[in-house]
């Protein structure tokens, strides 16, 4: 039998928390009179989600103005989209809604996009399916933000 040497392994815990370095954009007291940008991830039924969310928000905030997702750059599941921040600034967006994070890669894409939008001072929320909130939150936290859960739907 060969000599067995002791091996020491150092294993890092992938669930370890870390200090957040980036603050969220200031939250709005209400959405009346505000310009809300709809940012689309070409995933699961985002067009239906935007129509429903917009209708619900207009009931509560009748003077809110919505920038349709067709008028803004579309997210990509594979890379950060160039020009997203500039497009949001050009339309005067004061808040953003991203939809929809319904699978693994698109959930990461939505989380990364939300972090980029928050960094330029626009409060953002993401609509995602239950079961994908941690993926979105991890992508968001990877940009230095607290890992907060986005809005979910069933």
Short mmCIF file of C-alpha atoms in Angstrom, two decimals:
data_model
loop_
_atom_site.label_atom_id
_atom_site.label_comp_id
_atom_site.label_asym_id
_atom_site.label_seq_id
_atom_site.Cartn_x
_atom_site.Cartn_y
_atom_site.Cartn_z
CA UNK A 1 0.00 0.00 0.00
CA UNK A 2 1.34 3.44 -0.98
CA UNK A 3 2.02 6.11 1.58
CA UNK A 4 -0.99 8.36 2.04
CA UNK A 5 -0.26 12.02 2.59
CA UNK A 6 -2.66 14.31 4.33
CA UNK A 7 -4.22 16.94 2.09
CA UNK A 8 -5.72 20.14 3.38
CA UNK A 9 -8.51 21.70 1.33
CA UNK A 10 -9.84 25.18 1.88
CA UNK A 11 -13.46 25.43 0.72
CA UNK A 12 -15.28 28.72 0.33
CA UNK A 13 -18.95 28.98 1.18
CA UNK A 14 -20.75 30.25 -1.96
CA UNK A 15 -23.69 31.48 0.14
CA UNK A 16 -21.53 33.85 2.15
CA UNK A 17 -22.94 37.33 2.52
CA UNK A 18 -20.96 40.39 1.55
CA UNK A 19 -21.10 44.05 2.27
CA UNK A 20 -23.25 46.09 -0.12
CA UNK A 21 -21.35 48.97 -1.65
CA UNK A 22 -24.06 50.49 -3.85
CA UNK A 23 -27.16 52.27 -2.57
CA UNK A 24 -30.49 51.94 -4.32
CA UNK A 25 -31.79 54.91 -6.29
CA UNK A 26 -34.09 57.11 -4.19
CA UNK A 27 -37.61 55.70 -4.09
CA UNK A 28 -40.51 57.77 -5.35
CA UNK A 29 -43.31 58.69 -2.91
CA UNK A 30 -45.86 57.96 -5.66
CA UNK A 31 -46.00 57.57 -9.43
CA UNK A 32 -48.46 60.34 -10.34
CA UNK A 33 -46.97 62.53 -13.04
CA UNK A 34 -43.90 60.30 -13.32
CA UNK A 35 -42.42 58.79 -16.49
CA UNK A 36 -42.16 55.02 -16.17
CA UNK A 37 -40.06 53.09 -18.66
CA UNK A 38 -40.99 49.54 -19.61
CA UNK A 39 -37.78 47.60 -20.28
CA UNK A 40 -38.36 44.28 -22.05
CA UNK A 41 -36.49 41.06 -21.73
CA UNK A 42 -37.75 38.99 -24.68
CA UNK A 43 -38.77 36.19 -22.40
CA UNK A 44 -41.95 34.72 -21.16
CA UNK A 45 -45.03 36.83 -22.04
CA UNK A 46 -43.50 40.19 -21.18
CA UNK A 47 -45.95 41.99 -23.48
CA UNK A 48 -48.95 40.66 -21.54
CA UNK A 49 -47.29 41.48 -18.24
CA UNK A 50 -46.61 45.08 -19.25
CA UNK A 51 -50.21 45.56 -20.40
CA UNK A 52 -51.54 44.26 -17.08
CA UNK A 53 -49.07 46.15 -14.87
CA UNK A 54 -49.63 49.38 -16.78
CA UNK A 55 -53.43 49.05 -16.46
CA UNK A 56 -53.17 48.42 -12.71
CA UNK A 57 -50.77 51.33 -12.16
CA UNK A 58 -52.91 53.72 -14.22
CA UNK A 59 -55.87 52.95 -11.94
CA UNK A 60 -53.87 54.05 -8.93
CA UNK A 61 -51.72 56.74 -10.60
CA UNK A 62 -53.80 58.17 -13.47
CA UNK A 63 -51.27 60.86 -14.44
CA UNK A 64 -48.31 58.46 -14.76
CA UNK A 65 -46.85 58.30 -18.27
CA UNK A 66 -45.48 55.04 -19.66
CA UNK A 67 -42.69 54.65 -22.21
CA UNK A 68 -43.52 51.53 -24.20
CA UNK A 69 -40.91 48.79 -24.31
CA UNK A 70 -40.91 48.99 -28.12
CA UNK A 71 -39.34 52.45 -27.86
CA UNK A 72 -36.35 51.28 -25.80
CA UNK A 73 -33.47 48.82 -26.29
CA UNK A 74 -34.46 45.21 -25.64
CA UNK A 75 -32.47 43.22 -23.10
CA UNK A 76 -30.43 40.22 -24.13
CA UNK A 77 -30.00 36.99 -22.23
CA UNK A 78 -26.38 36.79 -23.33
CA UNK A 79 -24.86 40.22 -22.86
CA UNK A 80 -25.41 43.65 -21.38
CA UNK A 81 -27.28 45.89 -23.80
CA UNK A 82 -25.39 48.92 -25.02
CA UNK A 83 -27.17 52.24 -24.83
CA UNK A 84 -29.83 51.27 -22.28
CA UNK A 85 -28.89 53.95 -19.77
CA UNK A 86 -28.64 56.65 -22.45
CA UNK A 87 -32.04 55.67 -23.88
CA UNK A 88 -33.68 55.90 -20.45
CA UNK A 89 -32.14 59.30 -19.82
CA UNK A 90 -33.23 60.50 -23.29
CA UNK A 91 -36.90 59.72 -22.60
CA UNK A 92 -36.72 61.26 -19.12
CA UNK A 93 -37.48 58.03 -17.28
CA UNK A 94 -38.07 58.52 -13.56
CA UNK A 95 -38.79 54.85 -12.81
CA UNK A 96 -38.38 51.56 -14.66
CA UNK A 97 -40.12 48.21 -14.75
CA UNK A 98 -38.29 45.22 -16.25
CA UNK A 99 -40.19 42.16 -17.46
CA UNK A 100 -39.87 39.32 -17.45
CA UNK A 101 -37.41 37.15 -15.65
CA UNK A 102 -38.82 33.70 -16.19
CA UNK A 103 -35.78 31.48 -16.79
CA UNK A 104 -32.18 31.26 -15.62
CA UNK A 105 -30.29 33.35 -18.15
CA UNK A 106 -33.01 35.97 -18.57
CA UNK A 107 -33.28 36.29 -14.78
CA UNK A 108 -29.58 37.12 -14.64
CA UNK A 109 -29.98 39.57 -17.53
CA UNK A 110 -32.85 41.34 -15.76
CA UNK A 111 -30.93 41.58 -12.48
CA UNK A 112 -27.86 43.02 -14.18
CA UNK A 113 -29.96 45.53 -16.15
CA UNK A 114 -31.79 46.63 -12.99
CA UNK A 115 -28.47 47.26 -11.26
CA UNK A 116 -27.25 49.38 -14.18
CA UNK A 117 -30.47 51.40 -14.17
CA UNK A 118 -30.39 51.89 -10.39
CA UNK A 119 -26.80 53.14 -10.63
CA UNK A 120 -27.93 56.06 -12.81
CA UNK A 121 -30.53 57.05 -10.21
CA UNK A 122 -33.69 55.48 -11.65
CA UNK A 123 -35.62 53.28 -9.21
CA UNK A 124 -36.34 49.94 -10.85
CA UNK A 125 -38.42 46.86 -10.21
CA UNK A 126 -38.32 43.49 -11.93
CA UNK A 127 -41.27 41.21 -12.59
CA UNK A 128 -40.21 37.59 -12.22
CA UNK A 129 -41.73 34.18 -11.66
CA UNK A 130 -41.62 32.57 -8.26
CA UNK A 131 -38.61 30.34 -8.07
CA UNK A 132 -36.37 32.78 -9.94
CA UNK A 133 -36.18 35.58 -7.38
CA UNK A 134 -32.86 34.35 -5.97
CA UNK A 135 -31.27 34.28 -9.42
CA UNK A 136 -32.36 37.88 -10.02
CA UNK A 137 -31.29 38.97 -6.54
CA UNK A 138 -27.87 37.30 -6.93
CA UNK A 139 -27.27 39.07 -10.25
CA UNK A 140 -28.30 42.34 -8.63
CA UNK A 141 -26.09 41.72 -5.60
CA UNK A 142 -23.17 40.90 -7.89
CA UNK A 143 -23.23 44.57 -8.87
CA UNK A 144 -22.77 45.63 -5.26
CA UNK A 145 -26.43 46.11 -4.24
CA UNK A 146 -28.26 44.51 -1.34
CA UNK A 147 -29.88 41.28 -2.51
CA UNK A 148 -33.53 42.32 -2.38
CA UNK A 149 -36.26 40.17 -3.90
CA UNK A 150 -38.03 41.62 -6.95
CA UNK A 151 -41.75 41.52 -7.61
CA UNK A 152 -43.01 38.00 -8.33
CA UNK A 153 -46.03 36.63 -10.14
CA UNK A 154 -47.66 33.24 -10.45
#
